[in-house]
Coordinates of C-alpha atoms in Angstrom, one line a residue:
M1 CA 118.2 65.9 190.9
N2 CA 118.5 64.5 192.7
R3 CA 118.5 62.9 198.1
K4 CA 120.7 61.1 200.4
K5 CA 118.6 58.6 198.6
W6 CA 117.1 61.5 195.1
S7 CA 116.0 63.6 194.6
L8 CA 115.3 65.4 192.3
L9 CA 118.3 62.7 192.0
L10 CA 117.5 63.9 191.6
T11 CA 119.0 62.7 193.1
L12 CA 117.3 64.3 192.9
V13 CA 115.9 65.3 193.2
F14 CA 114.8 65.7 193.4
A15 CA 114.9 67.5 193.1
M16 CA 114.4 68.0 192.1
S17 CA 115.7 70.9 194.5
I18 CA 113.4 71.2 197.4
F19 CA 115.3 71.5 200.2
L20 CA 120.1 78.5 209.1
A21 CA 120.1 81.6 207.8
A22 CA 123.2 83.4 206.8
C23 CA 124.1 86.6 204.9
G24 CA 126.9 88.7 203.7
G25 CA 129.7 88.3 201.2
D26 CA 133.3 87.1 201.3
E27 CA 135.5 90.0 202.4
N28 CA 138.6 88.3 201.3
S29 CA 137.4 87.6 197.7
E30 CA 139.8 88.4 194.9
E31 CA 139.2 90.3 191.8
S32 CA 139.5 88.8 188.4
G33 CA 138.4 89.6 184.9
E34 CA 139.9 87.7 181.9
D35 CA 137.1 87.9 179.3
G36 CA 134.6 89.6 181.7
D37 CA 134.7 93.1 183.3
S38 CA 138.1 93.4 185.0
T39 CA 136.6 95.9 187.5
S40 CA 134.0 93.4 188.7
E41 CA 134.7 91.2 191.6
Q42 CA 134.4 87.6 190.5
V43 CA 132.3 86.5 193.5
L44 CA 129.0 84.6 193.2
N45 CA 126.6 84.3 196.2
V46 CA 124.0 81.5 195.9
N47 CA 121.8 79.4 198.2
I48 CA 121.8 75.6 198.4
K49 CA 119.0 75.6 201.1
S50 CA 120.4 72.9 203.4
E51 CA 123.4 70.9 204.6
P52 CA 124.5 68.6 201.8
P53 CA 123.7 65.0 202.9
A54 CA 126.8 63.5 201.3
L55 CA 129.8 65.1 199.7
N56 CA 131.4 61.7 198.8
P57 CA 130.5 61.2 195.1
G58 CA 130.0 57.5 195.8
Q59 CA 127.3 58.1 198.4
A60 CA 125.5 61.2 197.1
T61 CA 122.0 60.8 195.9
D62 CA 120.5 64.3 196.0
T63 CA 120.5 67.6 194.2
T64 CA 121.9 69.6 197.1
S65 CA 125.0 67.4 197.2
A66 CA 125.2 67.4 193.4
A67 CA 125.2 71.2 193.3
V68 CA 128.5 71.2 195.3
L69 CA 130.1 68.1 193.9
D70 CA 129.6 69.2 190.2
Q71 CA 131.8 72.2 190.9
I72 CA 134.6 70.6 192.8
F73 CA 134.9 67.2 191.1
E74 CA 135.0 66.2 187.4
G75 CA 134.5 62.9 185.6
L76 CA 135.8 61.5 182.4
T77 CA 133.3 63.7 180.6
R78 CA 131.3 66.8 181.3
V79 CA 128.0 68.0 179.9
N80 CA 128.6 71.5 178.6
Q81 CA 126.4 74.7 178.4
N82 CA 124.7 73.4 175.3
G83 CA 123.8 70.0 176.9
E84 CA 126.5 68.2 174.8
V85 CA 128.9 65.7 176.2
E86 CA 132.5 66.8 176.0
K87 CA 135.9 65.4 177.1
A88 CA 136.9 66.3 180.7
M89 CA 139.3 64.2 182.7
A90 CA 139.6 62.1 179.6
E91 CA 141.5 63.8 176.8
D92 CA 140.4 61.1 174.4
Y93 CA 138.5 57.8 174.1
E94 CA 137.9 55.0 171.7
I95 CA 134.8 52.8 171.4
S96 CA 135.1 49.3 170.0
E97 CA 133.2 48.2 166.9
D98 CA 130.7 46.3 169.0
Q99 CA 130.2 49.4 171.2
K100 CA 130.8 47.4 174.4
T101 CA 134.4 48.5 175.2
Y102 CA 135.4 52.1 176.0
T103 CA 139.1 52.9 176.3
F104 CA 139.7 56.3 178.0
T105 CA 143.0 58.2 178.0
I106 CA 143.3 60.3 181.2
R107 CA 144.8 63.7 180.4
E108 CA 148.4 64.2 181.7
D109 CA 147.6 67.7 183.0
A110 CA 144.8 66.5 185.3
T111 CA 145.7 66.9 189.0
W112 CA 144.1 66.6 192.4
S113 CA 143.9 69.7 194.6
N114 CA 146.9 68.3 196.7
G115 CA 149.1 68.1 193.6
D116 CA 148.7 64.4 192.9
P117 CA 148.0 63.4 189.3
V118 CA 144.6 62.1 188.5
T119 CA 145.0 58.5 187.3
A120 CA 143.0 55.7 185.8
Q121 CA 143.4 53.9 189.1
D122 CA 141.5 56.6 190.8
F123 CA 138.5 55.9 188.6
E124 CA 138.8 52.1 189.0
Y125 CA 139.0 52.5 192.8
A126 CA 136.0 54.9 193.0
W127 CA 133.7 52.8 190.9
K128 CA 134.6 49.5 192.5
W129 CA 134.2 51.1 195.9
I130 CA 130.6 51.9 195.0
L131 CA 130.1 48.3 193.8
D132 CA 131.6 46.7 196.9
P133 CA 128.7 45.1 198.9
E134 CA 130.5 46.3 202.1
S135 CA 130.5 49.9 201.1
P136 CA 127.7 51.8 203.0
D137 CA 125.1 54.1 201.6
T138 CA 125.7 53.5 197.9
D139 CA 122.1 53.7 196.7
F140 CA 123.1 54.9 193.3
A141 CA 125.2 51.8 192.6
Y142 CA 122.6 50.8 189.9
Y143 CA 123.8 53.7 187.7
L144 CA 126.9 51.6 187.1
N145 CA 124.9 48.5 186.0
P146 CA 125.7 49.0 182.3
I147 CA 129.3 47.9 183.3
K148 CA 130.1 44.2 182.9
N149 CA 129.4 42.3 186.1
A150 CA 128.6 45.5 188.1
E151 CA 125.2 44.4 189.2
Q152 CA 126.5 40.9 190.1
A153 CA 129.4 42.3 192.1
K154 CA 127.1 44.6 194.1
L155 CA 125.0 41.5 194.9
G156 CA 128.1 39.6 196.0
E157 CA 127.7 37.1 193.2
V158 CA 131.1 37.8 191.6
S159 CA 134.3 39.4 192.9
L160 CA 135.2 43.0 192.2
D161 CA 138.1 41.7 190.1
E162 CA 135.5 40.5 187.6
V163 CA 133.9 44.0 187.1
G164 CA 134.7 45.4 183.6
V165 CA 136.8 48.4 184.8
T166 CA 140.5 48.1 184.5
A167 CA 143.3 50.6 184.8
E168 CA 145.8 49.3 182.3
D169 CA 148.3 52.0 183.4
D170 CA 148.1 55.5 184.9
Q171 CA 146.6 57.0 181.8
T172 CA 144.5 54.2 180.4
L173 CA 141.1 53.1 181.7
V174 CA 139.3 50.3 179.9
V175 CA 135.6 49.9 180.6
E176 CA 133.7 46.8 179.3
L177 CA 129.9 47.0 179.2
E178 CA 127.2 44.3 179.4
Q179 CA 125.7 45.5 176.2
P180 CA 125.9 48.6 174.0
T181 CA 124.7 51.6 176.0
P182 CA 124.2 54.7 173.8
Y183 CA 124.1 57.1 176.7
F184 CA 127.2 55.8 178.5
L185 CA 129.4 58.8 177.8
E186 CA 126.6 61.0 179.3
L187 CA 126.6 58.7 182.4
T188 CA 130.4 59.2 182.9
A189 CA 129.6 62.9 183.5
F190 CA 127.3 62.1 186.4
F191 CA 128.7 62.4 190.0
S192 CA 128.4 58.7 190.7
F193 CA 131.2 58.2 188.1
Y194 CA 133.6 60.8 189.6
P195 CA 137.0 59.6 190.7
V196 CA 138.4 59.9 194.1
N197 CA 142.1 60.1 195.1
H198 CA 142.5 56.5 196.1
N199 CA 145.9 57.1 197.7
V200 CA 144.2 59.5 200.2
V201 CA 140.8 58.1 200.8
E202 CA 141.4 54.3 201.1
N203 CA 142.9 54.9 204.5
A204 CA 140.6 57.7 205.6
E205 CA 137.1 56.3 206.1
D206 CA 135.5 59.7 207.0
W207 CA 137.4 61.8 204.4
A208 CA 134.2 63.4 203.1
Q209 CA 132.7 64.4 206.4
D210 CA 134.6 67.7 206.8
K211 CA 136.9 70.1 205.0
T212 CA 140.3 68.6 206.0
E213 CA 143.5 67.8 204.2
N214 CA 141.9 64.5 203.1
Y215 CA 139.1 66.3 201.2
V216 CA 140.9 66.2 197.9
T217 CA 139.1 67.2 194.6
N218 CA 139.8 67.6 190.9
G219 CA 137.2 70.0 189.5
P220 CA 137.2 73.7 188.4
F221 CA 136.8 74.8 192.0
T222 CA 138.1 73.6 195.3
M223 CA 136.5 73.7 198.7
E224 CA 138.0 76.4 200.9
S225 CA 135.7 76.0 203.9
W226 CA 132.7 74.1 205.1
K227 CA 130.7 75.4 208.1
H228 CA 128.1 72.8 208.6
K229 CA 124.5 73.9 208.3
D230 CA 125.7 77.4 207.5
Q231 CA 128.0 78.0 204.5
I232 CA 130.4 76.3 202.0
V233 CA 133.0 78.5 200.2
L234 CA 134.5 77.4 196.9
K235 CA 137.6 78.9 195.3
K236 CA 138.8 78.7 191.7
N237 CA 141.2 75.8 191.3
P238 CA 144.4 77.3 189.7
D239 CA 145.7 73.8 188.9
Y240 CA 142.5 72.7 187.0
W241 CA 143.4 71.6 183.5
D242 CA 141.0 74.1 182.0
A243 CA 141.6 76.9 184.5
E244 CA 141.8 79.6 181.9
T245 CA 138.1 79.0 181.2
V246 CA 137.1 79.6 184.8
Q247 CA 136.5 83.2 185.7
L248 CA 134.7 83.1 189.0
E249 CA 137.2 83.3 191.9
T250 CA 134.8 82.6 194.8
I251 CA 131.4 80.9 195.2
N252 CA 129.7 81.4 198.5
M253 CA 127.1 78.7 199.0
Y254 CA 124.7 79.6 201.9
M255 CA 122.3 77.1 203.5
I256 CA 119.1 79.1 203.9
D257 CA 116.0 76.9 204.3
D258 CA 113.4 79.7 204.2
E259 CA 112.3 80.8 200.7
N260 CA 111.2 84.3 201.9
T261 CA 114.6 84.9 203.5
E262 CA 116.3 83.7 200.3
L263 CA 114.4 86.2 198.2
Q264 CA 114.9 89.0 200.7
M265 CA 118.7 88.4 200.6
Y266 CA 118.5 88.5 196.8
E267 CA 116.6 91.8 196.8
N268 CA 119.1 93.2 199.4
G269 CA 122.0 92.2 197.1
E270 CA 123.3 89.5 199.5
L271 CA 122.6 86.8 196.9
D272 CA 123.2 87.0 193.2
W273 CA 120.8 84.2 192.4
A274 CA 117.6 82.9 194.0
G275 CA 115.4 79.9 193.1
S276 CA 116.1 76.9 191.0
P277 CA 118.0 74.7 190.8
T278 CA 119.6 75.0 194.2
G279 CA 117.1 77.1 196.1
D280 CA 113.4 78.0 196.1
L281 CA 111.3 81.1 195.5
P282 CA 108.3 81.9 197.7
L283 CA 105.1 80.8 195.9
S284 CA 103.6 84.1 196.8
A285 CA 106.2 85.9 194.8
I286 CA 106.0 83.9 191.5
S287 CA 103.2 85.9 189.9
S288 CA 104.7 89.4 190.7
L289 CA 108.2 88.3 189.5
K290 CA 106.7 87.0 186.3
E291 CA 104.8 90.2 185.7
E292 CA 107.8 92.4 186.2
G293 CA 109.7 90.2 183.7
S294 CA 112.5 89.1 186.0
L295 CA 111.4 85.5 186.4
N296 CA 113.3 82.8 184.4
I297 CA 111.4 79.6 183.6
S298 CA 113.0 76.6 181.7
S299 CA 112.0 73.0 181.1
L300 CA 113.1 70.4 183.6
A301 CA 112.9 66.6 183.1
G302 CA 111.6 65.7 186.5
V303 CA 108.5 64.6 188.3
Y304 CA 107.0 65.7 191.6
Y305 CA 105.0 63.0 193.3
Y306 CA 103.6 61.4 196.5
I307 CA 104.9 58.0 197.2
F308 CA 102.8 55.3 198.9
N309 CA 104.4 52.9 201.4
T310 CA 103.0 49.7 199.9
E311 CA 104.0 47.8 203.0
E312 CA 101.8 50.0 205.2
E313 CA 98.0 49.7 205.3
P314 CA 95.9 50.8 203.6
F315 CA 98.3 51.4 200.7
T316 CA 99.0 47.7 200.4
N317 CA 95.8 47.9 198.3
K318 CA 96.3 49.2 194.7
N319 CA 92.7 50.4 194.3
I320 CA 93.0 52.6 197.4
R321 CA 96.3 53.9 196.0
K322 CA 94.5 54.7 192.7
A323 CA 91.7 56.4 194.6
F324 CA 94.1 58.8 196.2
A325 CA 96.0 59.4 192.9
L326 CA 92.9 60.1 190.8
S327 CA 91.3 62.5 193.3
I328 CA 94.0 65.2 193.0
N329 CA 93.3 68.3 191.0
R330 CA 96.7 68.8 189.5
E331 CA 95.7 71.7 187.2
G332 CA 94.3 73.5 190.2
I333 CA 97.6 73.1 192.1
I334 CA 99.6 74.5 189.2
Q335 CA 97.3 77.4 188.5
N336 CA 96.7 78.5 192.1
I337 CA 99.8 77.4 194.0
T338 CA 103.0 76.7 192.0
K339 CA 102.2 79.1 189.1
A340 CA 105.4 78.3 187.2
E341 CA 104.1 76.6 184.1
Q342 CA 104.5 73.1 185.4
Q343 CA 102.6 70.4 183.6
P344 CA 100.1 68.1 185.3
A345 CA 101.6 64.6 185.6
T346 CA 99.5 61.5 185.2
A347 CA 102.5 59.4 184.4
L348 CA 106.0 58.7 185.8
V349 CA 108.2 59.5 182.8
P350 CA 108.2 63.3 181.9
S351 CA 106.5 64.2 178.6
S352 CA 109.9 65.7 177.4
I353 CA 111.0 62.0 177.1
F354 CA 107.7 60.3 176.3
E355 CA 105.5 62.9 174.5
E356 CA 102.5 60.7 175.0
N357 CA 102.6 61.5 178.7
K358 CA 101.2 64.9 178.1
E359 CA 98.0 62.8 178.3
G360 CA 99.3 60.2 180.7
Y361 CA 97.5 57.1 182.0
F362 CA 94.4 58.6 183.7
K363 CA 92.3 61.8 183.8
D364 CA 93.3 64.5 186.1
N365 CA 90.9 65.2 189.0
D366 CA 88.7 62.2 188.1
V367 CA 86.8 62.2 191.4
E368 CA 84.0 59.7 190.2
S369 CA 86.5 57.1 189.2
A370 CA 88.5 57.7 192.5
K371 CA 85.3 57.1 194.6
E372 CA 84.8 53.8 192.7
Y373 CA 88.4 52.7 193.3
L374 CA 88.1 53.6 197.0
Q375 CA 84.9 51.6 197.4
K376 CA 86.4 48.6 195.7
G377 CA 89.5 48.8 197.9
L378 CA 87.5 49.2 201.1
E379 CA 85.5 46.1 200.2
E380 CA 88.6 44.1 199.4
E381 CA 90.1 45.1 202.8
G382 CA 86.8 44.5 204.7
L383 CA 86.6 48.2 205.8
D384 CA 83.7 50.6 206.0
E385 CA 86.0 53.7 206.0
L386 CA 89.6 54.6 206.2
P387 CA 91.4 55.7 209.4
T388 CA 93.3 59.0 209.5
I389 CA 96.1 58.9 206.9
K390 CA 99.5 60.5 207.6
L391 CA 101.2 62.5 204.8
S392 CA 104.8 63.4 205.3
Y393 CA 106.9 66.0 203.5
N394 CA 110.2 67.8 204.0
T395 CA 110.1 71.4 205.3
S396 CA 109.3 73.9 202.5
E397 CA 106.6 76.5 201.9
A398 CA 105.8 74.9 198.6
H399 CA 105.5 71.4 199.9
A400 CA 103.3 72.6 202.8
S401 CA 101.0 74.6 200.5
I402 CA 100.6 71.6 198.1
A403 CA 100.1 69.2 201.0
Q404 CA 97.4 71.4 202.6
A405 CA 95.6 71.7 199.3
I406 CA 95.7 68.0 198.6
Q407 CA 94.6 67.3 202.2
D408 CA 91.5 69.3 201.5
M409 CA 90.9 67.5 198.2
W410 CA 91.0 64.1 199.8
K411 CA 88.6 65.2 202.6
E412 CA 86.2 66.7 200.1
N413 CA 86.5 64.0 197.4
L414 CA 87.0 60.9 199.4
D415 CA 85.9 61.9 202.9
V416 CA 89.3 60.9 204.3
D417 CA 91.1 62.7 207.1
V418 CA 94.7 63.4 206.4
E419 CA 97.3 64.4 209.0
L420 CA 100.3 66.4 207.8
H421 CA 103.8 65.8 209.1
N422 CA 106.9 67.7 208.1
E423 CA 110.6 67.1 208.9
E424 CA 114.0 68.7 208.0
W425 CA 115.5 67.3 204.8
N426 CA 118.1 64.9 206.3
V427 CA 115.7 63.6 209.0
Y428 CA 113.0 63.2 206.3
L429 CA 115.3 61.1 204.1
D430 CA 116.1 58.8 207.0
S431 CA 112.4 58.4 207.8
M432 CA 111.7 57.5 204.2
S433 CA 114.6 55.1 204.0
E434 CA 113.5 53.4 207.2
G435 CA 109.9 53.1 206.0
N436 CA 108.5 55.4 208.8
F437 CA 105.7 56.9 206.7
Q438 CA 102.4 56.1 205.0
M439 CA 102.7 58.6 202.2
G440 CA 105.6 60.9 201.5
R441 CA 106.5 63.8 199.1
M442 CA 109.3 63.0 196.8
G443 CA 110.7 64.1 193.4
W444 CA 113.0 62.8 190.8
L445 CA 115.1 64.6 188.2
G446 CA 116.6 62.9 185.3
T447 CA 120.3 62.2 185.2
I448 CA 120.2 61.4 181.6
N449 CA 117.5 62.1 179.0
D450 CA 116.2 58.6 178.9
A451 CA 113.1 56.9 180.3
S452 CA 115.1 54.2 182.0
N453 CA 116.4 56.9 184.4
F454 CA 112.9 57.1 185.9
L455 CA 111.8 53.6 185.6
D456 CA 114.9 51.9 187.0
I457 CA 114.3 53.4 190.4
F458 CA 111.4 51.1 191.1
E459 CA 112.9 47.9 189.8
T460 CA 113.8 46.6 193.3
A461 CA 112.4 47.5 196.7
D462 CA 115.5 49.2 198.0
G463 CA 117.6 52.3 197.3
N464 CA 115.4 55.2 196.2
N465 CA 112.3 53.0 195.8
Y466 CA 110.8 54.1 199.1
S467 CA 107.4 52.5 198.0
R468 CA 108.8 49.0 198.6
W469 CA 106.8 48.0 195.5
E470 CA 108.2 45.2 193.3
D471 CA 106.8 43.4 190.3
E472 CA 108.4 40.6 188.4
E473 CA 106.9 41.5 185.0
Y474 CA 108.1 45.1 185.5
A475 CA 111.6 44.0 186.3
N476 CA 111.7 41.6 183.4
L477 CA 110.7 44.3 181.0
L478 CA 113.4 46.6 182.2
E479 CA 116.0 43.8 181.8
E480 CA 114.7 43.2 178.3
A481 CA 115.1 46.9 177.4
R482 CA 118.7 46.8 178.5
T483 CA 119.6 44.2 175.9
E484 CA 117.4 45.6 173.1
T485 CA 119.5 47.4 170.4
D486 CA 116.6 48.5 168.2
E487 CA 115.7 51.9 169.7
A488 CA 112.1 51.8 168.6
E489 CA 111.6 48.4 170.1
R490 CA 113.4 49.4 173.3
R491 CA 111.1 52.4 173.6
K492 CA 108.1 50.2 173.3
I493 CA 109.4 47.9 176.0
L494 CA 109.9 50.8 178.3
R495 CA 106.4 52.1 177.6
D496 CA 105.1 48.6 178.5
A497 CA 107.0 48.8 181.8
E498 CA 105.5 52.2 182.6
Q499 CA 102.0 50.8 181.9
V500 CA 102.7 48.0 184.5
F501 CA 103.9 50.6 187.0
M502 CA 101.0 53.0 186.5
D503 CA 98.5 50.1 186.8
A504 CA 100.0 49.3 190.2
M505 CA 100.2 53.0 191.2
P506 CA 102.9 52.9 193.8
I507 CA 103.1 56.7 193.4
A508 CA 100.7 59.5 192.8
P509 CA 102.4 61.7 190.2
I510 CA 101.5 65.4 190.6
Y511 CA 103.4 67.6 188.1
F512 CA 106.4 67.7 185.8
Y513 CA 108.9 70.3 187.1
T514 CA 110.2 73.5 185.6
N515 CA 113.3 75.5 186.7
V516 CA 112.2 78.8 188.2
W517 CA 114.7 81.5 189.3
V518 CA 115.9 85.1 189.3
N519 CA 119.4 86.3 188.8
K520 CA 121.2 89.6 188.8
D521 CA 121.8 91.1 185.4
Y522 CA 125.6 91.1 186.1
V523 CA 125.6 87.3 186.4
K524 CA 126.6 85.8 183.1
D525 CA 126.8 82.4 181.5
I526 CA 125.6 80.2 184.4
S527 CA 124.4 77.0 182.8
V528 CA 121.1 75.6 184.1
S529 CA 120.4 72.1 182.8
S530 CA 117.1 70.6 181.8
L531 CA 118.1 67.7 184.0
G532 CA 118.3 69.9 187.1
G533 CA 122.0 70.6 187.4
I534 CA 123.9 73.8 187.4
Q535 CA 127.4 74.6 186.1
Y536 CA 129.5 77.5 187.4
K537 CA 132.6 76.6 185.3
W538 CA 131.7 79.1 182.6
G539 CA 130.0 81.8 184.7
Y540 CA 131.4 85.2 185.5
I541 CA 130.4 88.6 186.9
E542 CA 130.3 91.6 184.5
G543 CA 129.2 95.2 185.3
K544 CA 128.4 94.8 189.0

């Protein structure tokens, strides 16, 4: 996860989770216990680093927003602690024989935080709002493309009435797909597929900008307060259909953008969790935390990369892009800077999905080849040398350290001067969206465990494709993969698409992510996903 436009997706994410200071607990927190320790106060203090760019599920594209939305909203399905899709707002569903029609039954005990029932119409409204060409900032609309006529509706080629989403009655939602989509149930657990209370939001354009009576949710927690750029407080939702499972009474989400402050607050007992997937640990602390045995590391299907603006010289030239990509020492960055068992990335799709990408498409730190590509690119552009290049990144100790190291590599290996420029996350996303950069740091975390989740970003020069790169052959291969029902053949097509992408090199992949965090021993059953998400529904405090 997961971005206003994602990370780290990753949304972001980006996400990816890479994102002023606050401290202290909630003096009004209640005590709970149920299956946990009844003497332990069920309050969890975490860091989400920054102000969430969008808390409207239809507009969110980043991991910070997702970390909040995933606790206070719920879709038709939810991915549980074991990574399995389970029923959520839908108490049942049926799939047609041709696997192109899904009929969901909305549970009768599903309610909004204002007491309204959750209905099939809420889902139809939310999804079609995203697909409305007039709806602003809906960069994740393409996630809905498996739905019949969804892509055409977003392009304004058909009316929203022709989209394959129909509320037959309050409890019945029928979804027609363009073709069989094996991962569709997994998609319906993603925040872009969350419902909204259409009776409330259709007449309240800015309903998701603040915590007001219009901010109505349906998840295991509700939002009690939202102090912008400071803190969000969540409370257990007593009317949630599965409320007896939820043991945490309060979640305090602080917005601390400094990794050292985050770790200090953790060590002082002001935070119960520090690091991934919603915060960051100082790079300088990774080795000592690992040595003392308190560091948690888990796999994460995501890629950290530098993206080239292919509409800005000199990165209009693919050989120059290749020169910059090949002259990075990824293993050196991992061993000397990140130190958290990341894997050098010389491909777009993580090796957890395409195992071949442990080797990738080029050799790491291939300086000789990089020099050859640079010389060829300079000749093609009629240049003797490159002017100073600007590398942008969002504020973070890790991003700064990596950028400084790569700045030195490019100077030594290519004799290119690189100027570093950092911006706060929301400002940075705007700069990327507007094309105000030459190279920029970005990351992407998988929403589903499928290669298309990484490849689809770059199909068209909009949304999260900040590179502005497009390729007809690439787009045709992705379209072909969507209609291919043989899984082996579909995989081959997606591999071919990645080959086209890596030959063009609109990004310089650097490493495949890992989740890295510490948590107090009394924090139990918090679920960290290999896709970069976090679930507090099953968490509790015991023995504090």
